[in-house]
Amino acid sequence: MRDDYDIAIIGSGPGGYVAAIRAAQKGAKVALIEKGRLGGTCLNRGCIPTKALVRDAEVYRD
């Protein structure tokens, strides 16, 4: 099986998934390559979940 793409984006972190969405909006056939969960570290384990936990802790503390 062979698929042809206009663009291949390696990494689905904050830059990769935005680039993939924008390219698709412009009509490109996009391959998004990620070794882990889509969204990368920041979306799944880093920035966003951490900020949510910090906010929850602040609410609990107050």
mmCIF file of C-alpha atoms in Angstrom, residues 19-38:
data_model
loop_
_atom_site.group_PDB
_atom_site.id
_atom_site.type_symbol
_atom_site.label_atom_id
_atom_site.label_comp_id
_atom_site.label_asym_id
_atom_site.label_seq_id
_atom_site.Cartn_x
_atom_site.Cartn_y
_atom_site.Cartn_z
ATOM 1 C CA ALA A 19 1.234 23.246 10.832
ATOM 2 C CA ALA A 20 -0.704 20.099 9.899
ATOM 3 C CA ILE A 21 -4.064 21.780 10.432
ATOM 4 C CA ARG A 22 -3.051 24.862 8.437
ATOM 5 C CA ALA A 23 -1.656 22.803 5.557
ATOM 6 C CA ALA A 24 -4.864 20.746 5.428
ATOM 7 C CA GLN A 25 -6.949 23.936 5.452
ATOM 8 C CA LYS A 26 -4.949 25.072 2.419
ATOM 9 C CA GLY A 27 -5.823 21.823 0.638
ATOM 10 C CA ALA A 28 -2.662 19.789 1.193
ATOM 11 C CA LYS A 29 -2.773 16.062 1.862
ATOM 12 C CA VAL A 30 -0.881 15.853 5.169
ATOM 13 C CA ALA A 31 0.962 13.020 6.918
ATOM 14 C CA LEU A 32 1.546 13.759 10.605
ATOM 15 C CA ILE A 33 4.248 11.520 12.079
ATOM 16 C CA GLU A 34 4.403 11.114 15.857
ATOM 17 C CA LYS A 35 6.092 8.419 17.948
ATOM 18 C CA GLY A 36 3.763 8.940 20.910
ATOM 19 C CA ARG A 37 0.337 10.399 21.501
ATOM 20 C CA LEU A 38 -0.765 13.165 19.146
#
